[in-house]
Coordinates of C-alpha atoms in Angstrom, one line a residue:
M422 CA 271.9 219.8 252.2
D423 CA 275.5 220.4 254.1
L424 CA 279.1 220.9 252.2
A425 CA 280.1 217.3 252.3
T426 CA 276.9 216.3 251.2
L427 CA 277.0 218.3 248.3
K428 CA 280.7 217.6 247.1
A429 CA 280.2 214.2 247.0
L430 CA 276.9 214.3 244.8
K431 CA 276.7 213.4 241.3
P432 CA 273.4 215.0 239.5
T433 CA 274.5 213.0 236.6
E434 CA 273.3 209.5 238.3
Y435 CA 270.1 211.5 238.8
S436 CA 269.9 211.6 235.0
E437 CA 271.1 208.8 234.4
A438 CA 268.1 206.9 236.7
A439 CA 266.0 209.5 234.8
D440 CA 266.8 207.4 231.8
G441 CA 265.6 204.6 233.4
Y442 CA 262.3 205.5 234.2
R443 CA 262.3 206.8 230.7
S444 CA 263.2 203.1 228.8
T445 CA 260.7 201.8 231.2
S446 CA 257.8 204.4 230.0
D447 CA 258.7 203.1 226.6
M448 CA 258.3 199.3 227.4
A449 CA 255.1 200.2 229.3
S450 CA 253.7 202.1 226.0
A451 CA 255.0 199.3 223.7
A452 CA 253.4 196.5 225.9
K453 CA 250.0 198.4 225.7
D454 CA 250.2 199.1 222.3
R455 CA 250.8 195.3 221.9
I456 CA 248.0 194.0 223.8
D457 CA 245.0 196.5 222.2
N458 CA 246.6 196.0 219.0
Q459 CA 247.2 192.8 218.9
I460 CA 246.8 190.4 221.6
A461 CA 243.0 191.6 222.3
V462 CA 242.3 191.9 218.9
A463 CA 243.2 188.2 217.9
L464 CA 241.3 187.5 221.0
R465 CA 238.0 189.2 219.9
N466 CA 238.5 187.7 216.3
Q467 CA 238.9 183.9 217.3
L468 CA 237.4 183.6 220.5
K469 CA 233.8 183.9 221.7
G470 CA 231.5 183.2 224.8
K471 CA 231.9 184.4 228.2
A472 CA 234.9 183.3 228.6
A473 CA 236.0 185.5 226.1
T474 CA 234.6 188.6 227.1
A475 CA 236.0 188.6 230.7
A476 CA 239.5 188.0 229.1
G477 CA 239.2 190.7 227.1
K478 CA 238.0 192.6 229.9
Q479 CA 241.2 191.5 231.9
L480 CA 243.5 192.6 228.7
G481 CA 241.4 195.9 228.6
E482 CA 242.8 196.4 232.5
L483 CA 246.3 195.0 231.7
S484 CA 246.5 197.5 229.0
Q485 CA 245.5 200.2 231.4
N486 CA 247.5 199.6 233.7
F487 CA 250.6 199.9 231.2
H488 CA 249.6 203.0 230.2
Y489 CA 249.2 204.3 233.9
V490 CA 253.2 203.2 234.2
Q491 CA 253.8 204.8 231.1
V492 CA 252.7 208.5 232.4
Q493 CA 253.8 207.5 235.8
C494 CA 257.3 206.7 234.7
G495 CA 257.0 209.5 231.9
L496 CA 256.5 212.2 235.1
V497 CA 259.2 210.6 237.5
S498 CA 261.6 210.9 234.7
T499 CA 261.5 214.3 233.8
A500 CA 261.3 215.4 238.1
L501 CA 264.7 213.4 238.2
E502 CA 266.0 215.2 234.7
A503 CA 264.5 218.7 236.9
F504 CA 266.8 217.8 240.0
S505 CA 269.7 216.3 238.1
Y506 CA 269.3 220.0 236.6
E507 CA 268.5 222.3 239.5
T508 CA 271.6 220.1 241.6
E509 CA 273.9 220.4 238.8
A510 CA 273.9 224.1 238.7
A511 CA 274.2 224.2 242.3
K512 CA 277.1 222.0 242.3
R513 CA 278.9 223.9 240.2
K514 CA 278.5 226.9 241.7
L515 CA 280.3 225.1 244.6
D516 CA 283.3 223.4 242.3
T517 CA 284.1 227.2 240.9
A518 CA 283.9 228.2 244.6
L519 CA 286.4 225.7 245.9
E520 CA 288.7 225.7 242.8
N521 CA 289.1 230.1 243.4
A522 CA 289.7 228.7 247.0
K523 CA 292.7 226.4 245.9
A524 CA 294.0 229.0 243.7
A525 CA 294.4 231.8 246.5
N526 CA 295.6 229.5 249.2
L527 CA 292.5 229.7 251.5
T528 CA 290.9 227.2 253.3
V529 CA 287.0 226.0 252.8
N530 CA 286.2 224.2 256.6
S531 CA 283.5 221.6 256.8
D532 CA 280.6 224.1 257.8
G533 CA 281.2 226.0 254.9
S534 CA 283.0 229.1 256.1
V535 CA 286.5 229.5 254.0
T536 CA 289.5 230.7 256.7
Y537 CA 292.8 233.3 254.8
P538 CA 295.7 234.0 255.9
P539 CA 297.6 236.8 257.0
G540 CA 298.6 239.3 254.2
G541 CA 298.6 242.7 252.7
E542 CA 301.0 245.8 253.2
K543 CA 302.8 245.8 257.0
G544 CA 300.6 248.4 258.8
E545 CA 302.4 251.2 260.9
D546 CA 303.1 248.8 263.7
G547 CA 305.3 246.8 261.4
K548 CA 302.7 244.0 261.5
T549 CA 301.0 242.1 258.5
P550 CA 297.4 242.3 258.4
D551 CA 295.8 239.2 259.9
G552 CA 293.6 236.9 258.8
G553 CA 290.7 235.1 260.0
T554 CA 287.4 233.2 258.8
V555 CA 284.3 234.1 256.9
G556 CA 280.7 233.0 256.8
G557 CA 278.5 232.9 254.0
L558 CA 275.7 235.3 253.1
T559 CA 273.0 234.7 250.8
D560 CA 270.7 237.7 251.7
G561 CA 271.4 240.2 249.2
T562 CA 271.5 243.0 251.8
A563 CA 273.6 241.5 254.8
S564 CA 276.4 240.0 251.9
A565 CA 276.9 243.7 250.2
V566 CA 277.4 244.8 253.8
G567 CA 280.0 241.8 253.7
R568 CA 281.7 242.7 251.0
Q569 CA 282.2 246.2 251.5
A570 CA 283.4 245.5 255.3
A571 CA 285.9 242.9 253.1
N572 CA 287.1 245.7 251.1
F573 CA 287.9 247.7 253.7
D574 CA 290.3 245.2 255.4
P575 CA 293.8 245.9 254.1
N576 CA 294.1 242.1 254.0
P577 CA 293.6 241.1 250.3
H578 CA 292.7 237.6 250.9
H579 CA 289.4 238.8 253.2
R580 CA 287.9 240.3 250.1
L581 CA 288.2 236.9 248.1
A582 CA 287.6 234.5 251.3
Q583 CA 283.9 236.3 251.3
D584 CA 283.3 236.1 247.9
C585 CA 284.5 232.2 247.5
A586 CA 281.5 231.8 251.3
D587 CA 279.0 233.7 249.6
L588 CA 279.2 231.5 246.5
I589 CA 279.4 228.3 248.4
A590 CA 276.3 229.4 250.6
T591 CA 274.0 229.9 247.6
A592 CA 275.4 226.5 246.6
L593 CA 274.4 225.3 249.4
K594 CA 270.8 226.6 250.0
E595 CA 270.1 226.4 246.3
A596 CA 270.6 222.7 246.3
T597 CA 269.3 222.5 249.5
E598 CA 265.7 223.7 248.4
A599 CA 265.7 221.8 245.6
D600 CA 266.2 218.6 247.8
E601 CA 263.7 219.7 250.2
K602 CA 261.1 220.2 246.9
W603 CA 261.7 217.9 244.9
A604 CA 261.9 214.8 247.8
P605 CA 257.7 215.1 248.0
K606 CA 257.5 215.4 244.9
L607 CA 259.4 212.3 244.0
R608 CA 257.5 210.0 247.1
A609 CA 254.1 211.4 245.8
L610 CA 255.0 209.8 242.7
Q611 CA 254.4 206.2 244.0
A612 CA 251.2 203.9 243.1
D613 CA 249.4 202.5 245.4
D614 CA 250.7 198.8 245.7
D615 CA 247.6 197.3 244.3
L616 CA 247.1 196.0 240.6
T617 CA 243.8 198.2 240.0
V618 CA 244.5 201.6 238.6
S619 CA 241.3 203.3 239.6
D620 CA 239.2 206.7 238.6
S621 CA 241.3 207.9 242.1
D622 CA 244.9 206.7 240.3
W623 CA 244.5 208.8 237.5
S624 CA 243.6 211.9 238.6
D625 CA 245.9 211.4 241.4
A626 CA 248.3 211.1 238.3
H627 CA 247.3 214.5 237.0
S628 CA 247.9 216.2 240.5
D629 CA 251.1 214.7 239.8
M630 CA 251.4 216.2 236.1
A631 CA 250.6 220.0 237.6
G632 CA 252.8 219.4 240.7
V633 CA 256.2 218.7 238.5
Q634 CA 255.0 220.9 235.9
E635 CA 254.8 223.7 238.9
A636 CA 258.1 222.5 240.7
G637 CA 259.9 221.9 237.4
K638 CA 259.0 225.1 236.0
T639 CA 262.8 226.1 236.4
Y640 CA 264.2 223.1 234.4
L641 CA 261.3 223.3 231.8
D642 CA 261.7 226.7 231.1
T643 CA 265.6 226.2 229.3
L644 CA 263.3 223.5 227.1
P645 CA 262.6 224.6 223.7
Q646 CA 259.4 226.1 223.9
P647 CA 256.2 225.8 220.6
P648 CA 256.3 228.5 218.0
K649 CA 253.7 230.8 218.8
E650 CA 250.8 230.6 216.5
G651 CA 253.2 228.4 213.9
T652 CA 252.4 226.8 210.8
P653 CA 252.0 223.0 211.0
E654 CA 255.5 223.1 209.3
D655 CA 256.7 225.4 212.1
N656 CA 255.4 223.0 214.4
A657 CA 257.1 220.0 213.1
E658 CA 260.4 221.8 213.2
W659 CA 260.4 222.3 216.3
W660 CA 259.4 218.7 217.9
N661 CA 261.9 217.3 215.3
S662 CA 264.9 219.6 216.9
L663 CA 264.4 218.2 220.1
S664 CA 266.2 215.7 222.3
S665 CA 264.1 212.6 223.0
E666 CA 264.9 213.8 226.7
E667 CA 263.0 216.8 226.1
Q668 CA 260.3 215.1 224.2
A669 CA 259.7 213.2 226.9
A670 CA 259.5 216.2 229.0
W671 CA 257.3 218.1 227.4
M672 CA 255.0 214.3 226.6
S673 CA 254.8 213.6 230.3
T674 CA 254.2 217.8 232.1
N675 CA 252.3 219.2 228.6
P676 CA 250.1 216.8 226.9
K677 CA 247.5 218.8 226.4
T678 CA 249.9 221.6 224.4
I679 CA 251.0 218.4 222.5
G680 CA 248.3 216.3 221.4
I681 CA 246.5 219.6 219.6
L682 CA 250.2 221.0 217.6
N683 CA 249.0 220.2 213.9
G684 CA 252.0 218.8 211.8
L685 CA 253.1 216.2 214.2
P686 CA 253.3 212.6 214.0
S687 CA 249.4 211.0 214.4
T688 CA 251.3 208.5 217.1
I689 CA 252.9 211.5 219.1
R690 CA 249.2 213.4 219.4
D691 CA 247.4 210.1 219.4
E692 CA 249.8 209.5 222.5
A693 CA 249.5 212.6 224.5
N694 CA 245.9 212.7 223.9
R695 CA 245.3 209.8 225.1
I696 CA 246.5 210.6 228.4
V697 CA 244.5 213.4 228.8
F698 CA 241.4 211.6 227.8
D699 CA 242.4 209.2 230.6
E700 CA 242.9 211.2 233.0
T701 CA 239.7 213.6 232.3
H702 CA 237.4 210.6 232.5
A703 CA 239.2 209.7 235.8
Q704 CA 238.1 213.2 236.5
L705 CA 234.7 213.7 235.5
R706 CA 233.4 210.2 236.5
M707 CA 235.0 210.8 240.6
E708 CA 233.0 214.2 240.4
L709 CA 229.6 212.4 239.2
D710 CA 230.4 210.3 241.7
S711 CA 230.2 212.9 244.1
I712 CA 227.3 214.6 243.3
P713 CA 223.9 212.9 244.9
K714 CA 221.4 211.2 243.4
P715 CA 218.5 212.6 241.9
P716 CA 215.8 211.7 244.6
A717 CA 213.6 208.7 242.9
N718 CA 210.3 210.6 243.5
E719 CA 210.5 213.1 240.5
W720 CA 207.1 213.5 240.1
T721 CA 203.6 213.6 241.9
L722 CA 200.2 215.1 241.4
N723 CA 199.5 218.4 242.3
T724 CA 195.0 218.4 242.9
S725 CA 194.4 221.3 244.3
G726 CA 192.8 222.3 241.0
P727 CA 189.8 221.1 239.2
Y728 CA 192.4 218.3 237.5
P729 CA 195.1 216.5 238.4
V730 CA 198.6 218.0 237.3
A731 CA 202.3 216.3 237.6
V732 CA 204.7 218.7 239.1
H733 CA 208.3 217.9 240.3
T734 CA 208.5 217.2 244.4
D735 CA 210.0 219.9 246.3
E736 CA 212.8 217.3 247.1
W737 CA 213.9 217.0 243.4
T738 CA 213.2 220.7 242.3
A739 CA 215.4 221.8 244.9
W740 CA 218.7 218.8 243.7
N741 CA 217.9 220.0 240.3
R742 CA 218.3 223.8 241.4
E743 CA 221.8 222.6 242.9
Y744 CA 223.5 219.8 240.6
G745 CA 220.5 219.5 237.5
D746 CA 223.1 220.9 235.0
R747 CA 226.4 219.9 236.0
Y748 CA 224.5 216.7 236.3
A749 CA 223.2 216.1 233.0
Q750 CA 226.6 218.0 231.6
L751 CA 228.9 215.3 233.3
N752 CA 226.8 212.4 232.2
Q753 CA 226.4 214.0 228.7
T754 CA 230.3 213.8 228.0
L755 CA 231.1 210.7 230.0
K756 CA 228.3 209.1 227.3
G757 CA 230.6 210.9 224.4
M758 CA 233.6 209.5 225.7
G759 CA 232.0 206.1 226.2
Y760 CA 232.1 206.0 222.4
I761 CA 235.3 207.0 221.7
Q762 CA 236.5 203.8 224.6
D763 CA 234.4 201.7 222.5
R764 CA 235.9 202.6 219.2
F765 CA 239.3 201.9 220.7
D766 CA 237.8 198.6 222.2
R767 CA 237.1 197.6 218.8
T768 CA 240.1 197.6 217.2
G769 CA 240.9 194.6 215.0
T770 CA 237.2 194.0 214.8
G771 CA 235.9 193.1 211.5
G772 CA 239.4 194.4 210.5
L773 CA 239.0 198.2 211.7
P774 CA 242.4 199.3 212.0
E775 CA 244.1 201.1 214.9
A776 CA 242.2 204.3 215.7
Y777 CA 244.4 207.8 216.5
L778 CA 242.9 210.2 219.0
L779 CA 244.5 213.3 216.8
G780 CA 242.3 215.5 219.3
F781 CA 240.2 215.5 222.7
D782 CA 239.0 218.5 224.6
P783 CA 235.8 217.4 226.4
K784 CA 234.8 221.4 227.2
G785 CA 236.7 223.0 224.0
L786 CA 234.3 225.1 221.4
D787 CA 231.0 224.3 223.6
D788 CA 229.8 220.9 222.6
G789 CA 233.3 219.3 222.9
R790 CA 236.6 218.9 220.4
V791 CA 236.7 215.3 219.1
I792 CA 239.0 214.2 216.1
I793 CA 239.7 210.2 215.6
A794 CA 241.2 208.2 212.7
N795 CA 240.6 204.7 211.5
G796 CA 244.4 204.1 210.7
N797 CA 247.1 206.4 210.9
P798 CA 246.8 209.1 208.2
D799 CA 250.6 209.7 208.3
T800 CA 251.2 205.9 206.4
A801 CA 248.0 205.6 204.9
D802 CA 248.0 205.9 200.6
H803 CA 244.3 207.4 200.6
V804 CA 242.9 210.0 203.4
A805 CA 239.3 211.1 203.9
V806 CA 238.2 214.0 206.4
Y807 CA 234.9 213.7 206.9
V808 CA 233.5 216.8 208.9
P809 CA 229.7 216.6 210.3
G810 CA 226.9 219.1 210.1
T811 CA 224.4 220.8 212.5
H812 CA 223.8 218.8 215.8
A813 CA 227.2 217.0 215.9
G814 CA 228.7 216.7 219.2
L815 CA 230.7 214.9 221.6
E816 CA 227.8 213.4 223.3
K817 CA 226.3 212.3 220.3
I818 CA 229.3 211.3 217.9
G819 CA 229.3 207.2 218.2
E820 CA 225.2 207.7 218.9
D821 CA 224.0 205.0 217.0
E822 CA 225.5 202.6 213.8
D823 CA 223.8 204.6 211.2
H824 CA 224.4 208.0 212.3
G825 CA 226.9 208.2 214.4
D826 CA 230.0 210.4 213.0
I827 CA 232.2 207.9 214.6
G828 CA 230.3 205.1 212.7
R829 CA 230.3 207.0 209.4
G830 CA 234.1 207.0 209.1
E831 CA 234.5 203.3 209.7
R832 CA 232.3 203.2 207.2
L833 CA 234.3 204.8 204.5
W834 CA 237.3 203.2 205.9
A835 CA 235.4 199.5 205.0
E836 CA 234.3 200.7 201.7
S837 CA 237.2 202.3 200.5
S838 CA 239.3 199.3 201.7
K839 CA 237.1 197.3 199.7
L840 CA 238.0 199.0 196.4
S841 CA 241.7 199.6 197.2
P842 CA 243.2 196.2 198.0
G843 CA 246.9 196.3 199.2
Q844 CA 246.9 200.1 199.7
N845 CA 246.2 202.1 203.2
V846 CA 243.2 203.5 204.1
S847 CA 242.7 206.5 206.6
T848 CA 239.4 208.0 207.8
I849 CA 239.4 210.8 209.7
T850 CA 236.0 212.2 211.6
W851 CA 237.0 215.8 212.5
L852 CA 234.6 217.6 214.9
D853 CA 236.8 220.8 216.0
Y854 CA 234.6 223.0 215.1
N855 CA 231.7 224.8 217.1
A856 CA 228.6 222.8 214.9
P857 CA 225.3 224.8 214.9
D858 CA 222.8 223.4 217.6
S859 CA 220.0 224.4 215.8
I860 CA 218.6 225.1 212.4
V861 CA 217.2 228.2 212.7
P862 CA 219.0 230.5 213.6
Q863 CA 222.7 229.2 213.7
A864 CA 222.9 226.9 210.7
S865 CA 221.6 229.9 209.0
S866 CA 224.6 231.5 209.7
G867 CA 227.9 231.3 208.2
R868 CA 229.4 232.2 211.4
F869 CA 230.2 228.9 212.7
A870 CA 231.8 227.8 209.5
E871 CA 233.7 231.2 209.5
E872 CA 235.3 229.8 212.7
G873 CA 236.2 226.0 212.0
G874 CA 237.2 226.8 208.5
P875 CA 240.1 227.7 209.2
R876 CA 240.8 225.4 211.7
L877 CA 240.1 222.5 209.1
Y878 CA 243.0 224.2 206.8
D879 CA 245.3 224.3 209.2
F880 CA 244.7 220.6 210.2
L881 CA 244.7 219.6 207.1
Q882 CA 247.9 221.2 206.1
G883 CA 249.1 219.6 209.3
N884 CA 248.1 215.9 207.8
R885 CA 250.0 217.3 204.4
E886 CA 253.3 218.0 206.5
A887 CA 253.1 214.7 209.3
H888 CA 252.5 212.5 205.8
E889 CA 255.7 214.0 204.0
N890 CA 258.1 213.9 207.2
A891 CA 256.9 210.3 207.3
S892 CA 256.4 208.4 204.3
G893 CA 258.7 211.4 202.1
S894 CA 255.2 211.6 200.1
T895 CA 251.8 213.2 200.4
A896 CA 248.7 211.0 200.4
H897 CA 245.8 211.1 198.2
T898 CA 243.7 213.3 200.3
T899 CA 239.6 213.7 200.1
V900 CA 237.2 215.5 202.4
V901 CA 234.0 214.8 202.7
G902 CA 231.3 217.8 204.5
H903 CA 227.9 216.5 205.3
S904 CA 225.1 219.5 205.6
Y905 CA 226.6 222.3 207.5
G906 CA 229.8 220.1 207.6
S907 CA 230.5 221.2 203.9
T908 CA 229.9 224.7 204.9
V909 CA 232.9 224.7 207.1
V910 CA 234.8 222.7 204.3
G911 CA 234.3 225.2 201.5
V912 CA 235.3 227.9 203.8
S913 CA 238.4 226.2 204.4
A914 CA 239.5 225.2 200.8
Q915 CA 239.2 229.3 200.1
T916 CA 241.3 229.6 203.4
G917 CA 245.6 230.3 203.4
S918 CA 247.2 231.7 200.4
W919 CA 248.4 230.4 197.1
K920 CA 251.6 229.6 198.5
D921 CA 250.6 227.0 200.8
P922 CA 251.1 223.8 199.6
E923 CA 247.9 222.1 198.4
A924 CA 246.7 219.7 201.0
V925 CA 243.4 218.4 199.1
D926 CA 242.9 216.4 196.2
D927 CA 238.9 216.4 196.0
Y928 CA 235.8 217.6 197.8
I929 CA 232.9 215.7 198.4
F930 CA 229.6 217.4 199.5
A931 CA 226.5 216.0 200.9
G932 CA 223.2 217.0 201.4
S933 CA 225.3 220.8 201.4
P934 CA 223.2 224.0 202.3
G935 CA 226.0 226.0 200.4
V936 CA 230.2 226.2 200.5
Q937 CA 230.2 230.3 200.3
A938 CA 231.5 230.1 197.0
D939 CA 229.4 230.1 193.9
R940 CA 231.7 227.7 191.4
A941 CA 233.7 224.9 192.2
G942 CA 236.6 225.8 190.8
D943 CA 237.0 228.2 193.8
L944 CA 238.0 225.3 196.3
G945 CA 241.5 225.4 194.9
A946 CA 241.5 221.5 194.2
G947 CA 240.0 221.8 190.1
A948 CA 236.3 221.5 189.2
D949 CA 236.6 218.2 188.1
H950 CA 237.6 216.8 191.4
V951 CA 234.5 218.7 193.5
W952 CA 231.6 216.2 194.1
A953 CA 228.0 216.7 195.4
M954 CA 225.2 214.3 195.8
G955 CA 222.1 215.1 197.8
A956 CA 218.6 213.6 198.5
P957 CA 215.0 213.8 198.4
G958 CA 212.8 214.6 201.7
D959 CA 214.3 216.4 204.5
D960 CA 217.5 216.5 202.2
Q961 CA 216.0 218.7 200.1
V962 CA 214.3 220.9 202.8
V963 CA 218.0 221.5 204.1
R964 CA 219.9 222.1 200.4
Q965 CA 217.2 225.0 199.3
G966 CA 217.3 226.6 202.9
G967 CA 220.6 227.3 202.9
R968 CA 220.1 228.3 199.1
I969 CA 217.4 231.1 200.9
M970 CA 219.5 231.8 203.8
G971 CA 223.2 232.7 201.6
L972 CA 225.4 229.8 202.4
G973 CA 226.0 229.9 199.0
D974 CA 227.5 232.7 196.9
N975 CA 224.7 234.0 194.4
L976 CA 222.1 231.2 196.1
T977 CA 224.6 228.4 194.3
I978 CA 224.5 225.1 195.8
P979 CA 227.2 222.6 194.9
T980 CA 224.4 220.1 193.6
D981 CA 223.5 222.6 190.9
E982 CA 224.7 222.1 187.6
S983 CA 225.6 225.8 187.0
F984 CA 228.3 225.2 190.5
G985 CA 230.3 223.0 187.9
G986 CA 231.5 219.8 190.0
N987 CA 230.5 216.5 189.6
V988 CA 226.9 215.4 190.6
M989 CA 227.0 211.9 192.0
K990 CA 224.2 209.5 192.2
S991 CA 222.6 209.0 195.5
D992 CA 220.1 206.5 196.7
S993 CA 219.9 208.2 200.4
G994 CA 216.7 208.2 201.8
D995 CA 217.0 211.1 203.8
H996 CA 219.6 213.5 204.5
G997 CA 221.7 211.2 206.7
G998 CA 221.7 208.4 204.5
F999 CA 224.6 208.8 202.3
W1000 CA 226.4 206.5 204.2
D1001 CA 224.1 203.5 204.9
A1002 CA 225.6 200.2 204.6
E1003 CA 225.8 198.9 201.1
S1004 CA 224.7 201.8 199.5
M1005 CA 225.3 203.5 195.9
S1006 CA 226.1 206.8 198.1
L1007 CA 228.7 205.5 200.0
R1008 CA 229.7 203.3 197.2
N1009 CA 230.5 206.8 195.1
Q1010 CA 232.3 208.4 198.3
A1011 CA 234.7 205.3 198.5
A1012 CA 235.4 205.6 194.6
V1013 CA 236.4 209.0 195.1
I1014 CA 238.6 208.8 198.4
T1015 CA 240.3 206.0 196.7
G1016 CA 240.7 208.2 193.2
K1017 CA 238.7 205.4 191.3
Y1018 CA 236.8 207.9 189.2
H1019 CA 235.9 205.9 186.4
R1020 CA 233.5 203.6 189.3
V1021 CA 231.7 207.0 190.3
E1022 CA 228.2 207.1 188.5
L1023 CA 226.9 210.4 188.0
E1024 CA 223.7 212.1 187.5

C-alpha cells in the first residue's frame, strides 16, 4: 500500500460494510427461524403425502441455506471489522505524522520520504546547516541508527523529519500487512455459486472461522473477554455489557465458547450451539465418507479343526485394525446427532414447541454432551430439567420412542402442558455429565455424580439468571433425576453456598439408588417439595443395590419413609417405564412440575 492509497483510505467504510453484512446475517437468521418454526410447522400439521414430504425436505434445505448465509455473513462482518480496526490504527499514525510534518514546515513526498529545510545555528563558515530528505525506517536497529545520526546533525529539522518519516513508514507497513493478510481471507469467505449447502461448504465454514480467528487476533483480543470461571451472573453481566458488534464477533468466531456459558439467554446459546452442531456434523460425515467401507466378506469358515468355526476374514481383520474403532465411533456420534436433528425437524408436530440446543459437544465427557429443551426456558412459567442415568449417551439419546431421553423430555412437556393451559412449559433433557457405562463398577460409585452434580448446579443457576433477565421473575423449576441421574441431582442440590439464590422448587427422584443424603430436608427445597417413586422388578434391584453400595447416606434412599419426602404412586412396570404415555407415573410428575400438588397420588 502506498502513501496516496493510505491517505485516501476510509476505514469507517469497511466498518459500515461490516454493519451491512451483520444485518444480512440477522435477516438470514430470522428467515431460518420463520421456516423452521412457522412455515415447516404449518406444512407438517396441515398436509400429508409424498408431495408434502418432498416440500418439507426442500424447506429443510432452504433453512440450511439461510443458516449458512447467517454464519458466513457473520464471519465476513467480523473480518471487515478487524480489517477496519487494523487499518484505522495505521491511518491514525499516518495522520499524526502528516500533522507533525505540517506543523514543522516539513515536506512529505509521494514516496513517504520527508524533506526538511536548512536550519540551526550558523557554523564557523557562516552558513546555516543544509536541509535534506530522509526515508522512513521500520527496522528497530536501523531506526535507532537513523535517529542517532539525526541527533548529531546541527540542523534540528533533521530529527523531526526522521521521526515523521519513520512513523509514515510504520503506518504504510502495517496497512500493507493488513491488506495482504485480509484480502485472501475475505476472498476465502466466498461461497460456491450454487444453491446447495454441502458438507464441504460447512466444513469450509469451520476452516473460515479458524482463519478469521487467527488473522483477527489483534482485533479480537481488544474485545471484552468472558470472565474466567465466572458465575452465571458474571457471564450474563459480561454478555449484556457487549455492543451488538462485539456480540456478533464473539458469536461468529467463538460459538463454542458462547454455547457453554451458563447465564446467557437460551436463544443465544441455541444459536451458538447450532453453528457448532452443523459444522461438526459436516466434518464427521466427511471423515466417515473418507474411510473405506468394511469388506463385505467379514466372515469365513475355518475347517482346519474337527468342526467348522466362523472367523473373521483376513481382509476384514486388516480393515478393522486400521479403521474399525474410528468407523464405529463416527457412526455412533452421527447416529446421536441424527436424533437431535430429528427433534429439530419435529417442531410443531403434536404441538411440540421449538427446540433449544443449550449444550452440545460430541467429544465432551466421553459419551458426548447434549442439553436440549422443548420450549424456551427463559420465558416459561414452569421448567423441568430431566437428568438421565446409567448408560445415557449421545448415541442413545433418542434411541426409541419409549426410552430415549429426548422422548422422555417431550412426554413430560406434553403431559405438563395439558395440566397448565394458558401457561408456558419448558422441559430440558440435561446430559452434561459422564453417565456411568456399567452398573458395576461405575454406577456403584459416587464419582460420576460428584463430577456431574456441580455442573448441574451451575446450569440451574444459569437458568435462573437467564429467566430473571428475560422475564423479570423466576420460573417454577423442577429437577427430575432418573436412576443414577438422581444421585447427580442429589449432589447438585447440596452444592453451592446458602448465599446463592435458590434455583429449584421441587425435586423428583424416579428409581433412585440414593442421592448422597439421608433425609429430604438436606436438599434445600424443603422436605415437602421432594418427591420419589419406584417400581417393582429390576427397579427394585437398582434401588436396593444403591442402598447397599452406599449411594444414599446411612443406607437411606428417597423411597424410604424415613427419608422424609413424598412417595408417589407409580404404575411403571420396570426401571424405565416412569415416562410411559398415559401413565400414572407421568401424570404425577407433571402435577409436581406444574405446581398442582393436590393432583399428586401418594403412596
